[in-house]
Short mmCIF file of C-alpha atoms in Angstrom, two decimals:
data_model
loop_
_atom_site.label_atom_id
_atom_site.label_comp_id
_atom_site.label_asym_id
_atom_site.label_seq_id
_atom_site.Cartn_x
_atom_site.Cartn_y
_atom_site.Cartn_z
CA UNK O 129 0.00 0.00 0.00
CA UNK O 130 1.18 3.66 -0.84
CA UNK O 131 2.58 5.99 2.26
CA UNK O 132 -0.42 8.49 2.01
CA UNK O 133 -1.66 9.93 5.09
CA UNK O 134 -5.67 9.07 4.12
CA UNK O 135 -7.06 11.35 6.37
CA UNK O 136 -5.82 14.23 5.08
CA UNK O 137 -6.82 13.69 0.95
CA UNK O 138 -9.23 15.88 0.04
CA UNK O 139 -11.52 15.45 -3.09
CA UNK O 140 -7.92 16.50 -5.18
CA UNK O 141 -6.58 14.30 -7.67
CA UNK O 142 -3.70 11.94 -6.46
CA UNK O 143 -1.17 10.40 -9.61
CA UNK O 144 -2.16 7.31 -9.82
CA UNK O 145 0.52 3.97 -10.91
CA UNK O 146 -1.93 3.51 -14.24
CA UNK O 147 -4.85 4.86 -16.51
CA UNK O 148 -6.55 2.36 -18.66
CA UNK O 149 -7.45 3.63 -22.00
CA UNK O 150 -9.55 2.00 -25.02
CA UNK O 151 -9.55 4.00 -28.80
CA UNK O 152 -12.42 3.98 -31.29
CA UNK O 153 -11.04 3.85 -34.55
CA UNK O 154 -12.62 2.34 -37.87
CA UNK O 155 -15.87 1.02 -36.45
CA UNK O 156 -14.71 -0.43 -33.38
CA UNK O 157 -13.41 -0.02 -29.37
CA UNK O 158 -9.90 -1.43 -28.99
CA UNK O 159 -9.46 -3.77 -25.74
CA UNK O 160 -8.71 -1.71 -22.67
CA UNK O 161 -5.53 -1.49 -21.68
CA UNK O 162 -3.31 0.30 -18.49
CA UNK O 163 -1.44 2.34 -19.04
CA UNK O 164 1.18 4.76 -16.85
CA UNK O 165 1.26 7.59 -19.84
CA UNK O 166 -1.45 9.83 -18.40
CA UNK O 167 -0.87 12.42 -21.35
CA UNK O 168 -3.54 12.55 -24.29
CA UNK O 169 -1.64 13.33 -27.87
CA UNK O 170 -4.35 15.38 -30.00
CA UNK O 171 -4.74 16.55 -32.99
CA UNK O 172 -5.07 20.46 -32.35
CA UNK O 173 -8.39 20.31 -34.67
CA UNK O 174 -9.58 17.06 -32.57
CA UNK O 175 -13.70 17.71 -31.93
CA UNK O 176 -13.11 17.69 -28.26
CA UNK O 177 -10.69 20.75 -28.18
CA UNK O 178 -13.07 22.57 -31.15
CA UNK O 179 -16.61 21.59 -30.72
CA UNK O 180 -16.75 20.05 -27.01
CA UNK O 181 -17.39 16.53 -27.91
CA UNK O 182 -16.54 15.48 -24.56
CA UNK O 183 -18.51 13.47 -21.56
CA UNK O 184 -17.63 12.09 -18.53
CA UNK O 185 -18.35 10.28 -15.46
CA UNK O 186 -17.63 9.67 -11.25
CA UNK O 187 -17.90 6.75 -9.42
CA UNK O 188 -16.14 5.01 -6.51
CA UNK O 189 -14.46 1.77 -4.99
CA UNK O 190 -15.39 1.50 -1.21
CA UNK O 191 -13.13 -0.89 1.14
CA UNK O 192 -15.61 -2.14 3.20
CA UNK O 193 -15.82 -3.25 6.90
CA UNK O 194 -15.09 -6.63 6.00
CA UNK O 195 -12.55 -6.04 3.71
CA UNK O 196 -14.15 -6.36 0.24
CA UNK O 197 -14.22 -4.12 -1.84
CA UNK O 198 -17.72 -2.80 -3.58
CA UNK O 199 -17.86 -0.73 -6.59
CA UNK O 200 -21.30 1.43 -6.13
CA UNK O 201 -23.96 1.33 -8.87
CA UNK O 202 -21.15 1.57 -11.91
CA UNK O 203 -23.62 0.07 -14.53
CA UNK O 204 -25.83 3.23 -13.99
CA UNK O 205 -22.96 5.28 -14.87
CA UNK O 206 -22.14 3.43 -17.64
CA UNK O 207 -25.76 3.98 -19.41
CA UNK O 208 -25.55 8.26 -18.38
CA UNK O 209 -22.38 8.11 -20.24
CA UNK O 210 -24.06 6.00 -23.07
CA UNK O 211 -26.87 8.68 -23.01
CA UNK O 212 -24.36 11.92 -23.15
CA UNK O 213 -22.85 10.49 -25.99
CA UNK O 214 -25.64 10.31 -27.46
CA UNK O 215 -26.72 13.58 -26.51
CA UNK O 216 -23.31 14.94 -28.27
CA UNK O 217 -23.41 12.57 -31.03
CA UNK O 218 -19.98 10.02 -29.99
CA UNK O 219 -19.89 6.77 -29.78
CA UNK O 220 -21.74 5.13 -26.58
CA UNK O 221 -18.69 2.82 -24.44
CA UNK O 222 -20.53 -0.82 -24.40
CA UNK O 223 -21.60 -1.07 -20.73
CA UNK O 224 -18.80 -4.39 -21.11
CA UNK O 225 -15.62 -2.80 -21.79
CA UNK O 226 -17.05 -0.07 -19.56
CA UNK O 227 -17.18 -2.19 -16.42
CA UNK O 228 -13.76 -4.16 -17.86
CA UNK O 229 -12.17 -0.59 -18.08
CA UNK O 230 -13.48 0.10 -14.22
CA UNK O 231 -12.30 -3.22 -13.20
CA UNK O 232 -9.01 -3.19 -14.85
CA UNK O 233 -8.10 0.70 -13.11
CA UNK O 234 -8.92 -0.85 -9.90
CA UNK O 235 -6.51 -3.78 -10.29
CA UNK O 236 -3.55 -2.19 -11.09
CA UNK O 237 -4.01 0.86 -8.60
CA UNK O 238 -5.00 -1.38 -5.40
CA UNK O 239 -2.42 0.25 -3.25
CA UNK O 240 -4.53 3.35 -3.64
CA UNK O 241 -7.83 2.03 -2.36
CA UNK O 242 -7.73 3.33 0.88
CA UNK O 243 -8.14 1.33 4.09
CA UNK O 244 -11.55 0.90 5.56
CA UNK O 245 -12.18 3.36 8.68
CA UNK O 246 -10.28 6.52 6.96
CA UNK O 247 -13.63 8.01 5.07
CA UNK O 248 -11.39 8.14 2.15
CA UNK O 249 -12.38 6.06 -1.50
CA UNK O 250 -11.07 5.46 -4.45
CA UNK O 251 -12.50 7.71 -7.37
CA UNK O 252 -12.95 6.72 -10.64
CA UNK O 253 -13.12 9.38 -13.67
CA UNK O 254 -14.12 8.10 -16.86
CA UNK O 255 -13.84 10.62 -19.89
CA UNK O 256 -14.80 10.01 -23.20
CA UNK O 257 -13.71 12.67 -25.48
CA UNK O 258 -13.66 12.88 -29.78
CA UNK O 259 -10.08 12.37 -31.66
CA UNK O 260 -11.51 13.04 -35.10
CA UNK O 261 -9.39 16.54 -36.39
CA UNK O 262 -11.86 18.80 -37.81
CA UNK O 263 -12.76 22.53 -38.74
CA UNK O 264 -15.45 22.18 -40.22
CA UNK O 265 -18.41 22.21 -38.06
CA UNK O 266 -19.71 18.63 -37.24
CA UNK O 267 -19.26 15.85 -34.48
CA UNK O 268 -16.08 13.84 -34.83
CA UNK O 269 -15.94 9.73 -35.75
CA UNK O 270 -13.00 8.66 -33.64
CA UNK O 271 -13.39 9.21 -29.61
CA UNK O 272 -11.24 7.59 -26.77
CA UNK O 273 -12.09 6.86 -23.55
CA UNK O 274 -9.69 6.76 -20.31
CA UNK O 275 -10.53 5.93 -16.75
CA UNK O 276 -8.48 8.14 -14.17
CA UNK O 277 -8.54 6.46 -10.75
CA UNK O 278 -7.41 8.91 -7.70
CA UNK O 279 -8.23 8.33 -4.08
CA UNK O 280 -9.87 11.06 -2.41
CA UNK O 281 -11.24 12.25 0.69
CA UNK O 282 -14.72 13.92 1.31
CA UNK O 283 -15.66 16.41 -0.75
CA UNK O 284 -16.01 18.66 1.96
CA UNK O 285 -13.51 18.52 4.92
CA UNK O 286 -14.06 17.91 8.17
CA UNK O 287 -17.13 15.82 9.68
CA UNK O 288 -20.82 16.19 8.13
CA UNK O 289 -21.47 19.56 8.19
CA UNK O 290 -24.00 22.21 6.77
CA UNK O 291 -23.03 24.28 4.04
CA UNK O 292 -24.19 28.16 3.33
CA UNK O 293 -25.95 28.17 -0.36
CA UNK O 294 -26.74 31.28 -2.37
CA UNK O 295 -28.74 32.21 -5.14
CA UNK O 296 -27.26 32.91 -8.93
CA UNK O 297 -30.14 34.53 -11.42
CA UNK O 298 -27.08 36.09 -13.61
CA UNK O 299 -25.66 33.15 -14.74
CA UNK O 300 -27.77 30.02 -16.01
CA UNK O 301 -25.97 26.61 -15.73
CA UNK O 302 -27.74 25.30 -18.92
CA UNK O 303 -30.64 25.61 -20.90
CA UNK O 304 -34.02 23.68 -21.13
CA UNK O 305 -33.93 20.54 -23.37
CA UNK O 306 -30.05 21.72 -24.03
CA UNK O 307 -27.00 19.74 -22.74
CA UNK O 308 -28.08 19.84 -19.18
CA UNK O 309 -29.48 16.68 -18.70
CA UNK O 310 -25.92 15.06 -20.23
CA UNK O 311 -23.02 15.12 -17.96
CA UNK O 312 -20.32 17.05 -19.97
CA UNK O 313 -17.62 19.22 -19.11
CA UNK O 314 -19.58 22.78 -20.77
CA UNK O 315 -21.93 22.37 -18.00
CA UNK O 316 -19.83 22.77 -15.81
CA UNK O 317 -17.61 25.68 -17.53
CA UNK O 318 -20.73 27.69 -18.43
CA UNK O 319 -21.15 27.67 -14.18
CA UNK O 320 -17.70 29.30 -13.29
CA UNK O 321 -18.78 32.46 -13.58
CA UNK O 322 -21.52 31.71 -10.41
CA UNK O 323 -19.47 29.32 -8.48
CA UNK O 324 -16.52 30.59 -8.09
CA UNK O 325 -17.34 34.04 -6.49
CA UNK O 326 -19.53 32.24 -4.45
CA UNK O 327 -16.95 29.67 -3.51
CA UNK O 328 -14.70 32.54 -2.53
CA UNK O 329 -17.24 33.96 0.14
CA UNK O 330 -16.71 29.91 1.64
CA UNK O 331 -20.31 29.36 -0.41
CA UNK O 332 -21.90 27.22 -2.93
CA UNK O 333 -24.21 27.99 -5.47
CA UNK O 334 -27.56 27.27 -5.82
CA UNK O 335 -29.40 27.63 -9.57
CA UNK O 336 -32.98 28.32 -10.65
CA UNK O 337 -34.84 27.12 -13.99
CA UNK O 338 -32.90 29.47 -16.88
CA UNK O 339 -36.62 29.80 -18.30
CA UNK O 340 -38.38 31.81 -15.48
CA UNK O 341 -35.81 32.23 -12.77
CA UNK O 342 -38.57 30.97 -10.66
CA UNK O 343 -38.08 27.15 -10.09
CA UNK O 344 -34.70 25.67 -7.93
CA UNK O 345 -32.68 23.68 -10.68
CA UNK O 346 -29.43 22.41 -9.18
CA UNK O 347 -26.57 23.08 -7.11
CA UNK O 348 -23.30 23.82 -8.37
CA UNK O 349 -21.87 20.19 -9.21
CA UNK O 350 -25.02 18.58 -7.22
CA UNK O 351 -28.93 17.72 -7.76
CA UNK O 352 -30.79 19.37 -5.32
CA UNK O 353 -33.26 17.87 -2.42
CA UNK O 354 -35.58 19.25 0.28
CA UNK O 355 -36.91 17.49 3.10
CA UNK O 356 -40.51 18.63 4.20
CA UNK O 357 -42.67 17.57 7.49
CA UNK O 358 -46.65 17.36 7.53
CA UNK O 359 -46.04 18.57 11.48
CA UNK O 360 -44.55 22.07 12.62
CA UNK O 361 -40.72 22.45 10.65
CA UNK O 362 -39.96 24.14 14.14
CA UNK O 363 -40.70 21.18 16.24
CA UNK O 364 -37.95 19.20 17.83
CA UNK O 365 -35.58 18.55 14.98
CA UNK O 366 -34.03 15.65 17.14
CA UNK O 367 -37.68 13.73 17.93
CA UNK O 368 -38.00 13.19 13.95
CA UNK O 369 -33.91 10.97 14.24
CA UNK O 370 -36.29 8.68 16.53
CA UNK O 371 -39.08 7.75 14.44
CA UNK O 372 -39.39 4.63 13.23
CA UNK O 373 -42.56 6.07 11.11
CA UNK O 374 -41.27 8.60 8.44
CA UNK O 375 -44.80 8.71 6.63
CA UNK O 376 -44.93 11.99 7.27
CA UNK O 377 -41.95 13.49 5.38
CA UNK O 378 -41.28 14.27 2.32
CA UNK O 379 -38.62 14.41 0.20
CA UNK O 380 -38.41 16.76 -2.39
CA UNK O 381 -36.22 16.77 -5.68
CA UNK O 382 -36.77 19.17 -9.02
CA UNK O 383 -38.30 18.05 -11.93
CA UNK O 384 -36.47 19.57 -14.65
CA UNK O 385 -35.33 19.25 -18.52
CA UNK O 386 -32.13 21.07 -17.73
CA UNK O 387 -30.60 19.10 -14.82
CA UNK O 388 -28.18 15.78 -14.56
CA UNK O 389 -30.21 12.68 -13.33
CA UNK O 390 -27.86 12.18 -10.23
CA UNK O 391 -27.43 8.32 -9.41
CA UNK O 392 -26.94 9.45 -5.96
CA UNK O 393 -30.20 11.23 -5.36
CA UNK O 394 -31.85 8.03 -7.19
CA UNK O 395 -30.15 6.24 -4.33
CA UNK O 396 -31.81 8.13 -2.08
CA UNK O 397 -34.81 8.30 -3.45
CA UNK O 398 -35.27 4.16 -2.92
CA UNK O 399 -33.96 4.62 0.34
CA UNK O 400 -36.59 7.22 1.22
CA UNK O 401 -39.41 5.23 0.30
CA UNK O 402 -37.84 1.99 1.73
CA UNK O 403 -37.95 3.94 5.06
CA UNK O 404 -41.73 5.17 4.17
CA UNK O 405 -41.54 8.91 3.39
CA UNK O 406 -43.32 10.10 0.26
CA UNK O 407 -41.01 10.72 -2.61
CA UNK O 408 -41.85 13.83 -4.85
CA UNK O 409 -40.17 15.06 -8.30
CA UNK O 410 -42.08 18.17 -9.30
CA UNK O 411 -41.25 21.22 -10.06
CA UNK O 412 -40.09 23.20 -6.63
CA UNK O 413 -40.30 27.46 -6.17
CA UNK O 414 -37.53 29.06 -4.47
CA UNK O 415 -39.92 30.30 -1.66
CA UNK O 416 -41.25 26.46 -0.72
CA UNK O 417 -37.53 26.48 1.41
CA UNK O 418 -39.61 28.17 3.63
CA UNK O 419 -41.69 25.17 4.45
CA UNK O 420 -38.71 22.61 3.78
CA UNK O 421 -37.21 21.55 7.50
CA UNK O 422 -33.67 20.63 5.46
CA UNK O 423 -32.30 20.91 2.33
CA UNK O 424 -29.25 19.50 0.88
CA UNK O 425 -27.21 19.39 -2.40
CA UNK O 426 -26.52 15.62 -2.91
CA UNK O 427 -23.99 14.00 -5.26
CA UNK O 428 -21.04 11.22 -5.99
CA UNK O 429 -18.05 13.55 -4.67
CA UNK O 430 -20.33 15.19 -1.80
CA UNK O 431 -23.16 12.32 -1.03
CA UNK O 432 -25.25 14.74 0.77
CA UNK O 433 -24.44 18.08 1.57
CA UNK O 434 -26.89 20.37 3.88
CA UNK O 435 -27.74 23.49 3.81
CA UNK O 436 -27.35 25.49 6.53
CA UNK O 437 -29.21 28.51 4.90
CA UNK O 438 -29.87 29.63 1.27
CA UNK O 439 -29.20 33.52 0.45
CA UNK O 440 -31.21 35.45 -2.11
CA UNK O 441 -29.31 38.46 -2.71
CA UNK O 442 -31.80 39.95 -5.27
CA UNK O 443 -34.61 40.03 -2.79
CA UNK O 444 -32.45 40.68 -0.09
CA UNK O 445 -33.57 37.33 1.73
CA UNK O 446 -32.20 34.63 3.61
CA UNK O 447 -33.76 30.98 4.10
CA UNK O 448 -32.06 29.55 7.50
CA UNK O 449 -32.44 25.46 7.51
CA UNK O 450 -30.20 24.56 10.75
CA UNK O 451 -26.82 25.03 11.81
CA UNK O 452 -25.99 21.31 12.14
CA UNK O 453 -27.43 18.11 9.62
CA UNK O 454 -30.85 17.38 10.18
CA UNK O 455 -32.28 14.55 11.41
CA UNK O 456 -33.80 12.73 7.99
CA UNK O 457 -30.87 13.56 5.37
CA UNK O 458 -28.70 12.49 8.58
CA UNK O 459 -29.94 9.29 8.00
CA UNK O 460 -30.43 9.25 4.90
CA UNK O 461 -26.65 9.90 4.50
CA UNK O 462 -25.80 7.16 7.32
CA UNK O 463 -28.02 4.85 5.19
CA UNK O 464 -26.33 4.89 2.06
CA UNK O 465 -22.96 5.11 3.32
CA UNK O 466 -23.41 1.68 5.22
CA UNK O 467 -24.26 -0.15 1.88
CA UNK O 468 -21.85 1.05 0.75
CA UNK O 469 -18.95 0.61 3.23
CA UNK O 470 -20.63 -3.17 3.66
CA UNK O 471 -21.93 -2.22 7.06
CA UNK O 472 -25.65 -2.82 5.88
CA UNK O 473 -27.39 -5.50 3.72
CA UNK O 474 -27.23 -4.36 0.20
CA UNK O 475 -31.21 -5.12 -0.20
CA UNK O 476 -31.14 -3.12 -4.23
CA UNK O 477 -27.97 -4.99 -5.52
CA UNK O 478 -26.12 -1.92 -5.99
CA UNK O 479 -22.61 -3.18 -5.14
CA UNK O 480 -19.92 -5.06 -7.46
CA UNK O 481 -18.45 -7.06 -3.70
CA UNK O 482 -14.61 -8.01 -5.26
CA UNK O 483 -12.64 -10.25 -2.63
CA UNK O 484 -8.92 -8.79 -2.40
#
């Protein structure tokens, strides 16, 4: 096993021993292969660098309290990257060599999966990007995808905490029925200009429907979910960790053309309604966070990440959700996390369980 001090990795990429890599060239993938050359060699007119044919993925490898390891949900993240390809005309990676490449960048980086107890993963990054040189405008023919394993630490440091959110109506992540929906780098560019000011103040961002600034979209990097009682959202936030009877919460994600389907909130979802809250996708106004007893972003990188409050500059308001986690996403969280650390009965078949 490496010497890294695990406790201290952030969510910061970490060089890796290998990369595996696959080309499509003539009609067909290559086999995946590792590789330790972690440098691409483009054409300057290649479609990625001139049109943004690019997509790309996250997932992780959990060392579990038994010692296995489990890969979480990667065939899910296998068909989003088969639909943003799609979505920017490139070849889709067969869900096969997609799950060989995965499998493959674990093996030959094992001394990077960190040990079980640090809160630390291994990370997997696969990119799939077009080769083809071109000027003239159209999508490319040629694409290669890479995996990039790194281990990383939470996404935010220190222990579950809440997070201060604010409000962006200058800057529109993406459009309705555009690329929103596909998880591809331009997203995530065309956000910069809202996240990192906000990021600066120690904030995140929080966007609203680019249609009628009306309607909560997503978070910066992070689908968005609320967390609404039929009782008092003043009452005792610490009675509702004791119920064994959630029927009467809700939890509460957009409905949207524009935003990522996050396989973590999907997670969640199933765990909600395994645990008997009512699950809602609709759309959601800015002002219901005034009903909502927590609110989180929720993600791969962050899992769940709450709110502490939400500022509006433009109407010179703030929505205050709790200094510390809330009760239900505290579960929640806790939930998911023992699946997939092996600490819980995997009752959806989510993991890949490897013996080392």
């Amino acid at each position: 096993m490496k010497e890294i001090d695990w406790s201290k990795l952030g969510f910061h990429y970490t060089e890796p021993d290998f990369i595996v890599r696959s080309a499509y060239h003539d009609g067909a993938w290559e086999e995946p292969y590792a590789t330790k050359d972690k440098y691409l060699h483009l054409h300057v007119s290649a479609t990625c660098l001139q049109y943004g044919q690019e997509a790309f993925e996250g997932l992780k490898a959990f060392r579990g309290v038994d010692g296995k390891i489990r890969i979480f949900r990667w065939r899910e993240n296998a068909k989003r990257m088969a639909r943003s390809a799609e979505g920017l005309y490139m070849q889709p990676v067969p869900e096969e060599l997609f799950g060989k490449a995965i499998r493959l960048a674990l093996e030959k980086n094992m001394d990077f999966l960190p040990p079980y107890g640090t809160d630390a993963t291994l990370y997997f990054r696969p990119l799939l990007i077009g080769t083809t040189p071109r000027l003239g405008v159209g999508p490319g023919r040629d694409f290669e995808f890479i995996v990039i394993p790194s281990p990383i630490g939470p996404y935010y440091p220190g222990k579950f905490h809440c997070t201060t959110f604010v409000v962006n109506r200058h800057v529109d992540r993406a459009a309705p029925y555009g690329t929103g929906t596909f998880k591809v780098g331009g997203n995530y560019a065309s956000s910069f200009r809202a996240t990192e000011p906000a990021h600066a103040q120690g904030m995140d961002c929080l966007f609203l429907d680019a249609k009628y600034h009306r309607y909560i979209d997503e978070c910066s990097a992070a689908n968005f979910i609320g967390i609404k009682k039929s009782t008092n959202r003043y009452a005792d936030r610490a009675q509702t960790a004791t119920l064994t009877d959630l029927s009467t919460i809700e939890y509460l994600t957009p409905r949207s053309s524009a935003i990522l389907p996050s396989i973590t909130n999907d997670s969640l979802m199933t765990l909600a309604k395994d645990m008997g809250m009512k699950v809602t996708r609709r759309h959601i106004r800015l002002e219901e966070l005034e009903e909502m007893s927590e609110a989180a972003a929720c993600g791969t990188a962050c899992v769940i990440s709450p709110m502490s409050k939400v500022i509006d500059p433009e109407n010179n308001k703030i929505y205050h959700l709790g200094d510390e986690p809330g009760p239900v996403l505290t579960k929640l969280y806790h939930a998911l996390r023992d699946i997939q650390f092996g600490r819980a009965e995997d009752k959806h078949g989510w993991c890949d369980v490897i013996d080392d």
